[in-house]
Amino acid sequence: MSESREKENIGLHTLHDGEREQIARTIRESVPHVLKIIDSNMAWFGTRFPDAACQNGIYPIIDNTEWTTSFWTGQLWLAWEWTQDVKYRALAEQHIEAFARRIVMRDHTNHHDLGFLYTLSCLAGKKLTGKPQAGYIALLAAEALMERYHEKCGIIQAWGALDNPEQQGRMIIDCNMNLPLLYQASEISGNACYADAARRHIDQARRYIVRPDGSTFHTYYWDVVTGTPRFGNTHQGWSDDSCWARGQAWGIYGFLLNYRYTRDERLLALSQVLANYFINRLPEDLVCYWDLSLTDPASERDSSASAIVVCALLELISVLPLTHADRESYETLALRMLNELITRYVNREPVPGAGLLKHSVYHFKGNAGVNECCCWGDYFLLEAITRASKPWNSYW
């Protein structure tokens, strides 16, 4: 497969006079409202967790079984960083105990999303509290994730048993975000094997899951016997040759996070290619449709994908030189996207169990979480607010 990818031009975007101050004020004024929603949901969920997406505006309450439960824990850690209120830390630390039980019992852990689960719970907890036990639990999760690594292909299988003929050798773009668990496991343990697997996986994603035009496949299949790349398709996008918006968002942010650990300049350049593709297909209000191939204004938005991209763009400007031609445009677009999400997409009439960021899409064709709040959208909105407000020591 050709690795030649041309970065589309996004043009020059510059903040107007007074716009930065107005957006900063909007962000600052949003924090008490966000904390009010978190407080309400703490009482609603207790020591349990929200499901992946709301149903009719309310999150069903579940045990710690979904791939998404850590997005709630991540919100608690961010709330503690904002306020230093012990109630947020206390509940987040109770969650760590739940994640410890989950990995020891291997309860709903047969997937690659262990990176999401243990980065935003245990690794965040270790960074914020200094308690080594949280790092040890994350290391157990990294061990489990390594069991999904196909040495012959150099990829981590996304879902299902390793001998499942439907899932065998399937990588998905979401896994870009799961790899920081492996890099941090190498830092904790001193064993390079975790980081080596992450580097091999992200290089295969760089070579095969990104198309020549800068769009991405959601999934890609490998022959696990020969190590041969086979074909790409979609699971949640509109079609095999379209570009699922949240997948593109995972790609933008995930390649960047891997750049942080590897310093592979190809990953930094590729993240910009993906970002420009995403930006150039946004509607006027900068909040994407659920698939980037869609152009009908009546199409469902996926605000959660836009929240992920805001975080990615804010990460991007932190590593680009001040003189980079697109740096100002990336910052302008990130702030305008965040302003739009806060002013028009945040839930203004919350009730216990309600989500924060409205108009997200979980799985359109599966009719799951369509035009609802999704818990990762809530988390990444909070992360974006934090990133835009102050220097932040990333959990990733």
XYZ file of C-alpha atoms in Angstrom:
396
model
C 0.000 0.000 0.000
C 1.271 3.468 -0.872
C 2.071 5.635 2.144
C 1.974 8.898 0.156
C -0.654 11.149 1.713
C -1.205 14.759 0.791
C -2.371 17.067 3.553
C -5.333 19.170 2.469
C -5.049 22.903 3.014
C -7.397 24.243 5.714
C -6.760 27.906 5.028
C -6.053 30.570 7.610
C -8.374 30.851 10.615
C -7.778 33.722 13.033
C -9.640 34.773 16.158
C -11.430 38.104 15.874
C -10.767 40.978 18.266
C -12.161 40.042 21.657
C -13.084 36.506 20.565
C -10.442 34.780 22.686
C -11.646 36.616 25.786
C -15.284 35.806 25.008
C -14.519 32.108 24.563
C -12.402 32.058 27.734
C -15.333 33.557 29.616
C -17.720 30.955 28.173
C -15.372 28.162 29.205
C -14.856 29.573 32.696
C -18.575 30.076 33.273
C -19.356 26.516 32.131
C -17.409 24.863 34.956
C -19.951 25.393 37.798
C -22.705 24.002 35.565
C -20.616 20.970 34.662
C -19.817 20.309 38.313
C -23.506 20.551 39.151
C -24.243 17.796 36.626
C -21.418 15.640 37.988
C -22.685 16.112 41.547
C -26.197 15.122 40.509
C -24.923 12.026 38.749
C -22.747 11.018 41.691
C -25.909 10.733 43.749
C -27.719 8.957 40.906
C -25.076 6.331 40.068
C -23.769 5.761 43.603
C -20.810 3.401 43.359
C -22.049 1.982 40.040
C -21.587 3.357 36.523
C -23.472 4.883 33.599
C -24.087 2.778 30.518
C -22.329 3.799 27.305
C -25.147 6.040 26.093
C -28.313 7.607 27.428
C -31.740 6.207 26.674
C -34.289 8.989 26.304
C -31.866 11.385 27.927
C -30.969 9.282 31.000
C -28.045 6.910 31.501
C -29.063 3.404 32.579
C -27.097 2.350 35.666
C -24.809 -0.657 35.199
C -22.057 -2.552 36.977
C -18.451 -2.142 35.867
C -18.791 -4.240 32.726
C -18.888 -1.929 29.681
C -15.853 -0.694 27.735
C -16.891 2.854 28.614
C -17.151 2.919 32.401
C -13.844 4.718 32.937
C -15.125 7.820 31.149
C -17.212 8.477 34.264
C -14.185 7.894 36.502
C -12.181 10.286 34.334
C -14.812 12.968 34.896
C -14.428 12.509 38.653
C -10.667 12.912 38.467
C -11.032 16.087 36.397
C -13.583 17.446 38.857
C -11.139 16.758 41.698
C -8.387 18.587 39.812
C -10.673 21.592 39.392
C -11.898 21.765 42.974
C -9.736 19.583 45.266
C -13.037 18.504 46.799
C -12.381 15.145 48.472
C -15.758 13.716 47.455
C -14.621 13.367 43.843
C -11.342 11.694 44.770
C -13.056 9.361 47.246
C -15.489 8.037 44.640
C -12.786 7.759 41.972
C -10.681 5.687 44.373
C -13.667 3.427 45.019
C -13.832 2.980 41.258
C -10.195 1.893 41.222
C -11.124 -0.909 43.592
C -13.872 -1.930 41.151
C -11.386 -1.913 38.276
C -8.999 -4.025 40.346
C -11.677 -6.647 40.883
C -12.596 -6.527 37.216
C -9.088 -7.249 35.904
C -8.323 -9.897 38.519
C -11.573 -11.711 37.725
C -11.211 -11.025 33.971
C -14.766 -9.747 33.984
C -15.694 -8.383 30.527
C -12.057 -7.814 29.585
C -11.894 -9.737 26.282
C -11.280 -6.649 24.135
C -8.685 -3.970 23.415
C -10.502 -1.204 25.315
C -8.556 -2.080 28.438
C -6.541 0.985 27.481
C -9.528 3.285 27.858
C -10.629 1.527 31.030
C -7.357 1.588 32.943
C -5.835 4.836 31.668
C -8.689 7.066 32.831
C -9.142 5.215 36.125
C -5.931 3.723 37.469
C -3.203 5.575 35.577
C -4.971 8.867 36.204
C -5.259 7.934 39.875
C -1.571 7.032 40.094
C -0.543 10.345 38.521
C -2.808 12.401 40.762
C -2.359 10.624 44.091
C 1.026 8.953 43.754
C -0.357 5.663 45.059
C 1.583 2.782 43.473
C -1.294 0.297 43.855
C -3.180 1.989 41.023
C -0.179 1.549 38.747
C 0.053 -2.126 39.650
C -3.599 -2.644 38.689
C -2.973 -0.885 35.358
C 0.002 -3.183 34.793
C -2.281 -6.208 35.171
C -4.519 -4.670 32.516
C -1.528 -4.156 30.220
C -0.649 -7.844 30.644
C -4.174 -8.758 29.576
C -3.977 -6.409 26.595
C -0.698 -7.989 25.500
C -2.466 -11.340 25.271
C -4.344 -9.853 22.295
C -1.156 -9.010 20.420
C -0.546 -11.022 17.237
C 3.228 -11.076 16.839
C 3.060 -12.239 13.220
C 0.863 -9.291 12.173
C 2.127 -6.747 14.654
C -1.384 -5.765 15.713
C -3.623 -5.956 18.777
C -6.886 -7.709 17.994
C -9.851 -5.514 18.833
C -12.624 -7.829 19.878
C -13.506 -11.407 20.648
C -11.565 -14.597 21.250
C -8.271 -14.821 19.380
C -9.531 -17.878 17.480
C -12.918 -16.348 16.618
C -13.037 -16.561 12.793
C -15.154 -13.387 12.535
C -12.899 -11.247 14.737
C -9.505 -12.884 14.281
C -6.838 -10.455 13.103
C -9.154 -7.413 13.238
C -7.645 -4.104 14.283
C -9.702 -0.929 14.605
C -8.730 2.710 14.639
C -10.066 3.164 18.187
C -7.051 1.161 19.425
C -4.803 4.177 18.792
C -6.235 5.511 22.067
C -5.618 2.279 23.981
C -1.872 2.188 23.370
C -0.826 4.751 26.029
C -1.587 2.042 28.610
C 1.230 -0.032 27.094
C 3.765 2.796 26.976
C 3.034 3.655 30.596
C 3.248 -0.037 31.548
C 6.809 -0.066 30.216
C 7.587 3.026 32.293
C 6.123 1.420 35.426
C 7.692 -2.014 34.969
C 10.928 -1.208 33.172
C 9.989 -3.878 30.610
C 10.131 -2.595 27.030
C 7.893 -5.349 25.621
C 4.701 -3.339 26.159
C 5.978 -0.233 24.390
C 7.478 -2.356 21.589
C 4.064 -3.884 20.865
C 2.430 -0.451 20.908
C 5.010 0.915 18.443
C 4.480 -2.011 16.078
C 0.696 -1.666 16.218
C 0.667 2.083 15.590
C 3.051 1.643 12.656
C 0.710 -0.895 11.089
C -2.190 1.505 11.653
C -0.155 4.283 10.050
C 0.542 2.145 7.004
C -2.810 0.455 6.479
C -5.765 1.959 8.329
C -5.210 5.426 6.825
C -6.201 5.820 3.180
C -4.157 7.852 0.672
C -6.617 10.778 0.853
C -6.272 11.104 4.643
C -9.553 9.396 5.513
C -9.549 6.204 7.569
C -10.997 2.749 7.659
C -12.769 1.882 10.900
C -11.427 -1.668 10.854
C -8.684 -3.587 9.064
C -8.147 -7.346 8.824
C -4.956 -9.379 8.873
C -4.130 -13.007 8.173
C -2.780 -14.095 11.558
C -1.045 -17.157 10.094
C 0.993 -15.377 7.431
C 0.929 -11.832 8.840
C -0.446 -10.540 5.540
C -2.662 -7.419 5.499
C -6.038 -8.260 3.953
C -8.655 -5.498 3.669
C -10.329 -2.605 5.426
C -14.022 -2.048 6.080
C -16.335 -0.407 8.591
C -18.331 -1.511 11.589
C -20.019 1.735 12.598
C -19.552 4.018 9.592
C -21.957 4.664 6.729
C -20.119 2.367 4.320
C -16.808 0.592 3.854
C -15.460 3.466 1.752
C -16.881 6.332 3.851
C -15.164 7.925 6.842
C -16.763 7.369 10.246
C -16.370 10.642 12.133
C -15.533 9.261 15.564
C -13.039 6.855 14.026
C -11.300 9.773 12.333
C -11.291 11.564 15.687
C -9.705 8.554 17.404
C -7.121 8.587 14.626
C -6.232 12.271 14.983
C -5.860 12.111 18.750
C -4.433 8.611 18.891
C -1.611 9.178 16.412
C -0.701 12.295 18.398
C -0.643 10.432 21.712
C 1.611 7.810 20.191
C 3.867 10.580 18.880
C 4.274 11.771 22.472
C 5.838 8.437 23.445
C 7.699 7.544 20.237
C 8.714 10.961 18.844
C 8.109 9.447 15.412
C 7.620 12.552 13.263
C 5.566 10.543 10.772
C 2.827 10.185 13.391
C 2.774 13.930 14.042
C 2.508 14.640 10.311
C -0.179 11.994 9.864
C -2.281 13.431 12.666
C -2.335 16.722 10.771
C -3.373 14.975 7.561
C -6.306 13.386 9.390
C -7.166 16.618 11.192
C -7.328 18.612 7.970
C -9.532 15.965 6.351
C -11.901 16.188 9.342
C -11.908 19.995 9.466
C -12.605 20.364 5.742
C -15.774 18.296 6.063
C -17.364 20.146 8.962
C -20.681 21.974 8.653
C -20.858 25.682 9.400
C -21.134 25.285 13.182
C -18.001 23.057 13.268
C -19.818 20.101 14.870
C -19.480 17.079 12.609
C -22.050 14.746 11.140
C -21.698 11.201 12.419
C -20.006 10.165 9.170
C -17.808 12.626 7.298
C -19.210 11.542 3.926
C -22.608 13.027 4.846
C -23.578 16.483 3.630
C -27.340 16.647 4.251
C -27.991 19.223 7.010
C -30.666 16.893 8.390
C -28.028 14.230 9.152
C -27.385 13.397 12.798
C -24.434 15.145 14.406
C -21.866 13.443 16.581
C -20.844 16.058 19.113
C -18.711 13.462 20.910
C -16.420 13.150 17.878
C -16.022 16.923 17.782
C -15.156 16.968 21.510
C -12.417 14.379 20.887
C -11.024 16.487 18.055
C -10.960 19.608 20.238
C -8.730 17.713 22.681
C -6.578 16.505 19.798
C -6.140 19.997 18.331
C -5.214 21.417 21.730
C -2.651 18.629 22.093
C -1.423 19.350 18.570
C -0.753 23.029 19.164
C 1.211 22.115 22.282
C 3.779 20.220 20.181
C 3.876 22.293 16.979
C 6.417 25.124 16.683
C 4.990 28.603 17.164
C 5.975 29.334 13.574
C 4.090 26.369 12.069
C 1.863 27.538 9.208
C -1.306 25.893 10.546
C -0.802 26.300 14.289
C -2.922 29.435 14.601
C -5.703 27.880 12.550
C -5.742 24.733 14.689
C -5.981 26.796 17.873
C -8.717 29.025 16.439
C -10.766 26.061 15.266
C -10.341 24.195 18.557
C -11.554 27.172 20.577
C -14.474 27.859 18.247
C -15.509 24.196 18.279
C -15.359 24.127 22.065
C -17.338 27.360 22.301
C -20.014 25.881 20.029
C -20.213 22.666 22.055
C -20.590 24.581 25.321
C -23.140 27.119 24.078
C -25.352 24.895 21.914
C -24.745 21.248 22.808
C -24.372 21.135 26.594
C -27.443 19.917 28.461
C -28.976 22.993 30.143
C -31.816 21.237 31.958
C -30.195 18.247 33.604
C -31.973 15.794 35.832
C -30.311 13.009 37.834
C -28.766 10.512 35.435
C -28.735 12.917 32.500
C -25.742 13.306 30.256
C -23.693 16.429 29.670
C -23.053 16.662 25.914
C -26.166 16.253 23.771
C -26.522 15.146 20.138
C -23.930 12.391 20.057
C -24.162 9.126 18.143
C -22.930 5.786 19.454
C -23.854 3.345 16.647
C -26.160 4.812 14.026
C -26.942 1.658 12.058
C -27.404 -0.299 15.272
C -29.832 2.379 16.507
C -27.862 2.686 19.731
C -27.290 6.043 21.373
C -28.484 8.062 18.373
C -28.989 11.745 19.233
C -28.206 11.028 22.869
C -25.470 11.823 25.338
C -22.599 9.326 25.298
C -20.281 9.034 28.251
C -17.070 9.511 26.255
C -18.507 12.732 24.825
C -19.119 13.955 28.375
C -15.560 13.057 29.363
C -13.823 14.600 26.347
C -15.821 17.808 26.718
C -14.483 18.067 30.282
C -10.965 17.262 29.129
C -11.246 19.935 26.427
C -12.449 22.512 28.966
C -9.526 21.598 31.213
C -6.971 21.734 28.400
C -8.261 25.110 27.245
C -8.224 26.558 30.764
C -4.804 25.703 32.166
C -1.675 23.563 31.775
C -2.733 19.958 32.291
C -0.774 16.784 33.018
C -2.478 14.390 30.625
C -3.805 11.063 31.886
C -2.955 9.549 28.501
